[in-house]
Tab-separated table of C-alpha atoms in Angstrom:
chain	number	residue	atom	x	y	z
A	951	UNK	CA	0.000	0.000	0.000
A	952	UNK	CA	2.808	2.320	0.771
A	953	UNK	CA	4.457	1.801	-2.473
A	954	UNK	CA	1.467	2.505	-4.277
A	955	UNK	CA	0.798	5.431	-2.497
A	956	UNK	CA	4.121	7.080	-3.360
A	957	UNK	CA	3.673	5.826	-6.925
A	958	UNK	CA	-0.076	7.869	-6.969
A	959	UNK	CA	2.066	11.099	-5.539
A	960	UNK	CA	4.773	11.069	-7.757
A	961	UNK	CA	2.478	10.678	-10.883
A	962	UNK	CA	0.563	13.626	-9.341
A	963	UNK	CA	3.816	15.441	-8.457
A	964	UNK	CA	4.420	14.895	-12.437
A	965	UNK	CA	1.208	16.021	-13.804
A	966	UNK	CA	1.830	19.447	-11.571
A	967	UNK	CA	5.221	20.177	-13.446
A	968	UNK	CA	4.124	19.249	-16.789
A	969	UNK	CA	0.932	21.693	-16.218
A	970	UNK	CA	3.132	24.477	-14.974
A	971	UNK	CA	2.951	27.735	-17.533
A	972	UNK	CA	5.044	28.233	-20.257
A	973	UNK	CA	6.124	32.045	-20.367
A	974	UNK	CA	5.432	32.313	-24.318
A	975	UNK	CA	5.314	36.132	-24.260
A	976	UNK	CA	6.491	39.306	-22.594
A	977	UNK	CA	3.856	41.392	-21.020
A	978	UNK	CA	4.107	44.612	-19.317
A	979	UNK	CA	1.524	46.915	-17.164
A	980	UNK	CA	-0.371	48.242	-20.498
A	981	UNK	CA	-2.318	51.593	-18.692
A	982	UNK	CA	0.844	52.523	-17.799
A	983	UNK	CA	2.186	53.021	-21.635
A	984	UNK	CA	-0.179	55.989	-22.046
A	985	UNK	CA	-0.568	56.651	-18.649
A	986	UNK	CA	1.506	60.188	-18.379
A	987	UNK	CA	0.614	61.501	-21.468
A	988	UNK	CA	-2.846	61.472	-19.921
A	989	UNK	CA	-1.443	63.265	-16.972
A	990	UNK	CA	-0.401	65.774	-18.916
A	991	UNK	CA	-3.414	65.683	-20.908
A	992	UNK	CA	-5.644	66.375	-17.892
A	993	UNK	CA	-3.241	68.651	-16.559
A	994	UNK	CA	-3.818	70.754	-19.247
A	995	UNK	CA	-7.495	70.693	-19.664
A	996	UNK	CA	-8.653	67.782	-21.963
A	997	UNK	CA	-11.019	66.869	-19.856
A	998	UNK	CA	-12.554	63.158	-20.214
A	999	UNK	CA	-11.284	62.977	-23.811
A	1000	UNK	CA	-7.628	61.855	-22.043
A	1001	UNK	CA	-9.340	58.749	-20.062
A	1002	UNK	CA	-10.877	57.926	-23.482
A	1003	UNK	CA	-7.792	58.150	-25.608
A	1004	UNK	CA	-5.304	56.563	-22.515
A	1005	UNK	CA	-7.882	53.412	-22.631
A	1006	UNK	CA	-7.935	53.088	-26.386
A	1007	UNK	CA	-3.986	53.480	-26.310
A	1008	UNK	CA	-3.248	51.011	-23.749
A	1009	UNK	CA	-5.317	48.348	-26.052
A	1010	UNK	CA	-3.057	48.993	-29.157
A	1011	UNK	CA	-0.046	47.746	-26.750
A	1012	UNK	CA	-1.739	44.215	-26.307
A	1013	UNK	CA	-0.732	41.273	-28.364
A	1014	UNK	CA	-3.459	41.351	-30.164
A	1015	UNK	CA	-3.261	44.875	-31.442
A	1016	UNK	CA	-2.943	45.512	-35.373
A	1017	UNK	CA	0.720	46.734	-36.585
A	1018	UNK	CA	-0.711	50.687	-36.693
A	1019	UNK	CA	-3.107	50.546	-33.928
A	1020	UNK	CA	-0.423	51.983	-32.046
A	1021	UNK	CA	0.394	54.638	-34.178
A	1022	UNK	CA	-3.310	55.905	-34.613
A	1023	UNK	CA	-3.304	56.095	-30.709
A	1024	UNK	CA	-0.490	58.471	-30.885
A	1025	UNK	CA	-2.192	60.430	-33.990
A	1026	UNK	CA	-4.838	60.992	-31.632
A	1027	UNK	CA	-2.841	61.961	-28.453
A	1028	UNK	CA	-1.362	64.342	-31.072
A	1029	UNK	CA	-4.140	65.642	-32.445
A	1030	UNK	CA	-5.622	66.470	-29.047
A	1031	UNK	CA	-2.655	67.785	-27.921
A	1032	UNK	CA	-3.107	70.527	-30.479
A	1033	UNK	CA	-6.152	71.895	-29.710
A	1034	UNK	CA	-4.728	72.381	-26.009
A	1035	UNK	CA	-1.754	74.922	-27.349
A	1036	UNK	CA	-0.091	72.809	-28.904
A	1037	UNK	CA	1.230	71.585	-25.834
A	1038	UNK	CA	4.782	70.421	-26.571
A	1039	UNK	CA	4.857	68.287	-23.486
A	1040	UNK	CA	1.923	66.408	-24.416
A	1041	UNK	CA	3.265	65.853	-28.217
A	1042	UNK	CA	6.869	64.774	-26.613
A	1043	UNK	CA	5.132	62.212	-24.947
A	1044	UNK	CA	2.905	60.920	-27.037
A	1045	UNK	CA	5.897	60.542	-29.737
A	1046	UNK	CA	7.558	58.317	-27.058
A	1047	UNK	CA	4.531	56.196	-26.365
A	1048	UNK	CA	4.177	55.015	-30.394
A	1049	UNK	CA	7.857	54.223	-29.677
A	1050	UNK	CA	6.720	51.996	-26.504
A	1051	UNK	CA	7.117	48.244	-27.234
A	1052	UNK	CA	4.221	46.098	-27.760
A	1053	UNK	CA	3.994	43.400	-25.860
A	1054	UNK	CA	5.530	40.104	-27.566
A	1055	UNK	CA	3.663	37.133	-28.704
A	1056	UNK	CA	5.829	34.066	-28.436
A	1057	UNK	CA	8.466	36.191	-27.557
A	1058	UNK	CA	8.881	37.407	-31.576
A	1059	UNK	CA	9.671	40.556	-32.319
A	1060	UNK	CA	6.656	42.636	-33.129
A	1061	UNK	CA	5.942	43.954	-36.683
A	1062	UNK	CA	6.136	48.186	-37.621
A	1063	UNK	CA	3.250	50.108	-38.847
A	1064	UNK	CA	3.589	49.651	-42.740
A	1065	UNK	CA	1.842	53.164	-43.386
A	1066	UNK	CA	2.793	57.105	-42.763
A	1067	UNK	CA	1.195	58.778	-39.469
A	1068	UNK	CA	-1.340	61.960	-39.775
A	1069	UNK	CA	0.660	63.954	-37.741
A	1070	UNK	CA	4.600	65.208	-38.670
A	1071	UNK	CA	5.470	64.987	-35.316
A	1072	UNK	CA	5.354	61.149	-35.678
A	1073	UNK	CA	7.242	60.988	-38.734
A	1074	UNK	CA	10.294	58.189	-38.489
A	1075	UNK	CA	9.098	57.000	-35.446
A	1076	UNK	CA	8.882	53.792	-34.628
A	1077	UNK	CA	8.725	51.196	-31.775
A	1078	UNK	CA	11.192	49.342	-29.752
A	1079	UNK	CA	11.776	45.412	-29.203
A	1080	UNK	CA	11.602	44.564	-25.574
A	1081	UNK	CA	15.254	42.903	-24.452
A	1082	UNK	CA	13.983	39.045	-24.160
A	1083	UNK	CA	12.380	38.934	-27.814
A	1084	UNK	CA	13.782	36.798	-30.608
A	1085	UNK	CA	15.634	38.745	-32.584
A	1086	UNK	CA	16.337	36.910	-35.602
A	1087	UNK	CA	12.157	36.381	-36.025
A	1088	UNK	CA	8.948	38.308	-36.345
A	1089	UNK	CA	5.530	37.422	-35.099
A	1090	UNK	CA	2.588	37.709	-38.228
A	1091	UNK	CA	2.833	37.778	-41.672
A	1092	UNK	CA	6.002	38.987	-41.977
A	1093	UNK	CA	5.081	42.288	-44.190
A	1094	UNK	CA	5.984	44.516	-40.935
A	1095	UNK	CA	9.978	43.293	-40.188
A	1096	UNK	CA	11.276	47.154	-41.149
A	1097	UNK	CA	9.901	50.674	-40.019
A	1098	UNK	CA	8.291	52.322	-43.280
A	1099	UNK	CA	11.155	53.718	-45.325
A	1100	UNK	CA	14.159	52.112	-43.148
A	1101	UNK	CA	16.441	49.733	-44.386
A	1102	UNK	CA	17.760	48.109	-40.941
A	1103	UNK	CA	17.795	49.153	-37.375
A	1104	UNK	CA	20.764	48.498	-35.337
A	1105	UNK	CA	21.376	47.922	-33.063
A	1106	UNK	CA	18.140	45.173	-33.153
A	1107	UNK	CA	15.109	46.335	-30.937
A	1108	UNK	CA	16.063	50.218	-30.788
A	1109	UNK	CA	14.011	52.846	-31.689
A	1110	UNK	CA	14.600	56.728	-32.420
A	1111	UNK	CA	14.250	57.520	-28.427
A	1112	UNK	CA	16.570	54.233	-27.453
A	1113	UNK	CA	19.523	53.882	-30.122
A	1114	UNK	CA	21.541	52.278	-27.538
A	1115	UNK	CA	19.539	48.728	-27.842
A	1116	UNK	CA	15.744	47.227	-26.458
A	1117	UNK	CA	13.884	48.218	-23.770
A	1118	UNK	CA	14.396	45.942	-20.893
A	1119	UNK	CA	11.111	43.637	-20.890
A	1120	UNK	CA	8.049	45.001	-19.401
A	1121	UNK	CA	9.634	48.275	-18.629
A	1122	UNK	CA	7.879	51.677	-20.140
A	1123	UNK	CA	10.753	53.913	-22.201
A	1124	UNK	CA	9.021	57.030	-21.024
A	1125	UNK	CA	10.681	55.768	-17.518
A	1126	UNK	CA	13.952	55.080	-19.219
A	1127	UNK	CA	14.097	58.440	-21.403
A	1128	UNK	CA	13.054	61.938	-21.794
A	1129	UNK	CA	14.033	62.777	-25.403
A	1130	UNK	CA	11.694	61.059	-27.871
A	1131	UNK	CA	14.951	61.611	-30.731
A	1132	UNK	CA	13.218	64.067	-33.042
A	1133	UNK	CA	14.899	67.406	-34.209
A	1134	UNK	CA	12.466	70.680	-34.443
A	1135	UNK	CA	10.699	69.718	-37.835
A	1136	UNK	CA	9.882	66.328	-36.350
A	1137	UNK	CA	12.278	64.512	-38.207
A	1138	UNK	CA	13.963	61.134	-36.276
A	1139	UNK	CA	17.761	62.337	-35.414
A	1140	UNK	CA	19.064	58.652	-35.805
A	1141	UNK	CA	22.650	57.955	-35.746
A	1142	UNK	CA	23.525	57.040	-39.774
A	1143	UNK	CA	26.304	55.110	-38.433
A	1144	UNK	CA	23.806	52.824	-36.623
A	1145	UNK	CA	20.928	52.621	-39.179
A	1146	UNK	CA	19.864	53.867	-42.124
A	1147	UNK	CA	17.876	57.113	-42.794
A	1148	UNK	CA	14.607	56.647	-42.203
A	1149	UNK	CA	11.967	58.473	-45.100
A	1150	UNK	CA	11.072	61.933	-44.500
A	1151	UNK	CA	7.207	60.853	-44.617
A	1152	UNK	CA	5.227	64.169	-44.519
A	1153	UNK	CA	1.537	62.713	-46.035
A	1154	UNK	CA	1.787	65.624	-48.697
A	1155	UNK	CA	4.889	67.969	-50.010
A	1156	UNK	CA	4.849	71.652	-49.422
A	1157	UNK	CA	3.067	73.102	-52.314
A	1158	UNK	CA	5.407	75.198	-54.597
A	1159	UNK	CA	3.593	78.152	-53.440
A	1160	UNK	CA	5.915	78.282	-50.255
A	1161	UNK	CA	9.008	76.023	-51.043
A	1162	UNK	CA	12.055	76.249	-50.243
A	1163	UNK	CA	15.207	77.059	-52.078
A	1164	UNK	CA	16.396	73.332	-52.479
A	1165	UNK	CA	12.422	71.862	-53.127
A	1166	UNK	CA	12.686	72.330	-56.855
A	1167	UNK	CA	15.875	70.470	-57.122
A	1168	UNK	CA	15.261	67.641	-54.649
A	1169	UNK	CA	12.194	66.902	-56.855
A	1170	UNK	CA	14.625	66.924	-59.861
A	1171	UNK	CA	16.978	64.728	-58.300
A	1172	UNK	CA	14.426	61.765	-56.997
A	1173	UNK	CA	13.771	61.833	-60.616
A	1174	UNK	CA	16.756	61.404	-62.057
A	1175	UNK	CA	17.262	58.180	-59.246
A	1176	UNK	CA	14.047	56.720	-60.612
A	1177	UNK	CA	15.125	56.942	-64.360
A	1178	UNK	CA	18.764	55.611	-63.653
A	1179	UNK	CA	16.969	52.531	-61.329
A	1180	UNK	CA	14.854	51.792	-64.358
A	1181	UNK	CA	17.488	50.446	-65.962
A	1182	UNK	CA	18.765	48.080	-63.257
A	1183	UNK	CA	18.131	44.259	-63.061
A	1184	UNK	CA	19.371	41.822	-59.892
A	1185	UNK	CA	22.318	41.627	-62.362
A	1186	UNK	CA	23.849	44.727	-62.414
A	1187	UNK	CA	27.226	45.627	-61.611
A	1188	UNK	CA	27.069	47.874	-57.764
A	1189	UNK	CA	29.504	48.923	-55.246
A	1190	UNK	CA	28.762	47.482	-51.909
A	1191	UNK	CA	26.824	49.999	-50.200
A	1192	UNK	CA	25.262	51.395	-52.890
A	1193	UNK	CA	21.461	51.282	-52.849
A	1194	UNK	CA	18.140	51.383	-55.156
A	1195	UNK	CA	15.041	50.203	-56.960
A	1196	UNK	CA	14.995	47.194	-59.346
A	1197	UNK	CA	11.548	46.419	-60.930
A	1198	UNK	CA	9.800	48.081	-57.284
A	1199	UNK	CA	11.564	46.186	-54.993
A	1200	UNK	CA	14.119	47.863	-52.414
A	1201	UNK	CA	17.354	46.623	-53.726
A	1202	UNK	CA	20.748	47.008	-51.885
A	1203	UNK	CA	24.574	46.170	-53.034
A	1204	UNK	CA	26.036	43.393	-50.740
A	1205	UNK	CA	29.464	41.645	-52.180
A	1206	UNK	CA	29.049	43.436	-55.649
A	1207	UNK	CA	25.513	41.901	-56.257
A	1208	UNK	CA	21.899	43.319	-55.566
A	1209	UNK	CA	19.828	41.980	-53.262
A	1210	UNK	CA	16.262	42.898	-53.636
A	1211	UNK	CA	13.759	43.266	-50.695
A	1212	UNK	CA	10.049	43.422	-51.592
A	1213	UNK	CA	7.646	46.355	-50.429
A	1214	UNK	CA	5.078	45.568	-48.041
A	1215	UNK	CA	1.230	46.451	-48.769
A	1216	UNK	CA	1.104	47.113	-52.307
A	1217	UNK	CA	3.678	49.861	-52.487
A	1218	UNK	CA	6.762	49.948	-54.243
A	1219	UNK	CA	10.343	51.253	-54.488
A	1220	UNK	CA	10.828	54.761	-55.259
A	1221	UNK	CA	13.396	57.741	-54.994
A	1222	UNK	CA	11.378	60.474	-53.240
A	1223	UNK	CA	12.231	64.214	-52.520
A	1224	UNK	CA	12.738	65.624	-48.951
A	1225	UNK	CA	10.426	68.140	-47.515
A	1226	UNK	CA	12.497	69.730	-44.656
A	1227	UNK	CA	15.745	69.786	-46.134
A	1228	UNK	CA	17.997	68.945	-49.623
A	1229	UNK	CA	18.041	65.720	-50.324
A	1230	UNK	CA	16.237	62.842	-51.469
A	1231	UNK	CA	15.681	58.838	-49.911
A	1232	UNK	CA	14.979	55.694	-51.366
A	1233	UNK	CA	11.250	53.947	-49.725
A	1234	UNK	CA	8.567	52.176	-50.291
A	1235	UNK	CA	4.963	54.089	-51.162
A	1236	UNK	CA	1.874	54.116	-53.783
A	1237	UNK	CA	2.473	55.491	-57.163
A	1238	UNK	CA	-0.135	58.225	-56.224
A	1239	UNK	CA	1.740	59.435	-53.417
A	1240	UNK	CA	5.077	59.377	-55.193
A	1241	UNK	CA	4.062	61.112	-58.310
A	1242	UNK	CA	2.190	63.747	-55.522
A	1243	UNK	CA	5.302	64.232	-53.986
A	1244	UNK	CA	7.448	64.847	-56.885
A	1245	UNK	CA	4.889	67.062	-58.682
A	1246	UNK	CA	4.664	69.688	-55.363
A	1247	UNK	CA	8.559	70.001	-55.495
A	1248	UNK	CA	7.623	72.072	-59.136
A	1249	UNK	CA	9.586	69.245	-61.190
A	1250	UNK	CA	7.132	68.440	-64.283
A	1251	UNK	CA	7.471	65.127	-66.160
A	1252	UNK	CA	6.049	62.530	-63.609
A	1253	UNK	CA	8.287	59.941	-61.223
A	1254	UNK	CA	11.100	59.939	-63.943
A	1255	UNK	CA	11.025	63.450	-65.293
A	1256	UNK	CA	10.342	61.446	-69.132
């Protein structure tokens, strides 16, 4: 009897450990994501509309939240934000909560928002990995594994506000940091050692009306990119470094040889004019939006100027 007694308990003892929870995920405290912005909010007179933003913004950091729930959240934080004085304090942190990680099914990295925010003040923001995820794997359908218009972020898991690396799991990055990395025309001030430039993403160009002196020839310039990347195939001859569009796929020069990366969501691979300042960058977008772009620099012709 005693032996079958200790047999019964150590089958039990078994069936404990084998039922014991698998951590599959990293959480964190989800209220607390949006939770000073709403300070601020009330702080500053927004009345019950920052409880009702704060609850719909702590939802988009849930597992289950869709790859731009986030940043509509902060679009909305924004946009209240500037019918209160344009309170900068409110703006600052609501441009580091869309940079907040989400938390992490299966412990994957979570997929970017594939699509440009309302607001400017959001533009090249993105947000951070926690520390624990995978980093060599995304959760989904893998169309969100790079921020809209960047080519890699390094090191892994960083974010505009955190260049330095991940956020350490379950920990908010408004706790962590103060500066949300954006210069004064709410472009991301990323290190271009560390990654590459992300697209200035302003929904539409400044009309001609009021541009500036280096608008006309940044629209030029994108178009003389698009023309010369009509002409490449995966078998052109590059320098390692060098990148562009073949056939509307991102293409970049690794060992003397293209490599081509496919645009997420319909869009495709374009050179595209700066707003804020001279320049052009190579992204993904509709071939609305880039010929919209283009035209409002003044250059006539269409993408390639033809």
């Amino acid at each position: 009897m005693v032996q079958l007694r200790t047999v019964l308990f150590a089958s039990l003892s078994a069936s404990v450990v084998l039922a014991a929870p698998l951590h599959k995920r990293i959480d964190q405290i989800t209220s607390d994501g949006p939770a000073a912005w709403a300070t601020a909010c009330t702080t500053n007179g927004g009345g019950s509309k920052c409880g009702d933003i704060k609850q719909q913004a702590a939802a988009t950091l849930l597992a289950a939240g869709k790859n731009c729930d986030q940043q509509d959240a902060a679009d909305a934080m924004v946009d209240l934000s500037k019918t209160l004085k344009n309170n900068t304090d409110m703006i600052r942190l609501a441009q580091l909560f869309v940079q907040q990680p989400r938390n992490a099914p299966e412990k994957l990295q979570v997929p970017y928002c594939q699509k440009a925010p309302k607001n400017k003040e959001l533009n090249g923001l993105f947000h951070c990995q926690f520390s624990g995820s995978d980093f060599t794997k995304f959760s989904g359908d893998q169309t969100g594994n790079l921020p809209l218009g960047v080519k890699a972020v390094n090191p892994p898991g960083s974010c505009p506000a955190k260049k330095d690396g991940p956020v350490p799991d379950g920990v908010q990055l408004n706790t962590l940091v103060t500066d949300p990395g954006v210069g004064s025309a709410g472009e991301p001030t990323v290190d271009p050692a560390a990654a590459a430039a992300p697209a200035d993403n302003a929904a539409v160009a400044a009309p001609v009306a009021g541009a500036k002196p280096f608008t006309l020839q940044n629209g030029k310039d994108a178009q003389a990119l698009n023309k010369k990347f009509a002409t490449l195939t995966a078998d052109t001859a590059c320098t390692t470094g060098d990148d562009g569009c073949i056939n509307g796929q991102f293409a970049q020069c690794v060992g003397g040889k293209f490599a081509v990366t496919g645009c997420a969501g319909g869009t495709k691979c374009f050179a595209l004019p700066l707003v804020n300042k001279a320049g052009t960058s190579i992204t993904c977008s509709t071939d609305a939006d880039a010929t919209s772009r283009i035209a409002n620099t003044g250059a006539t012709g269409g993408i390639t100027g033809a």
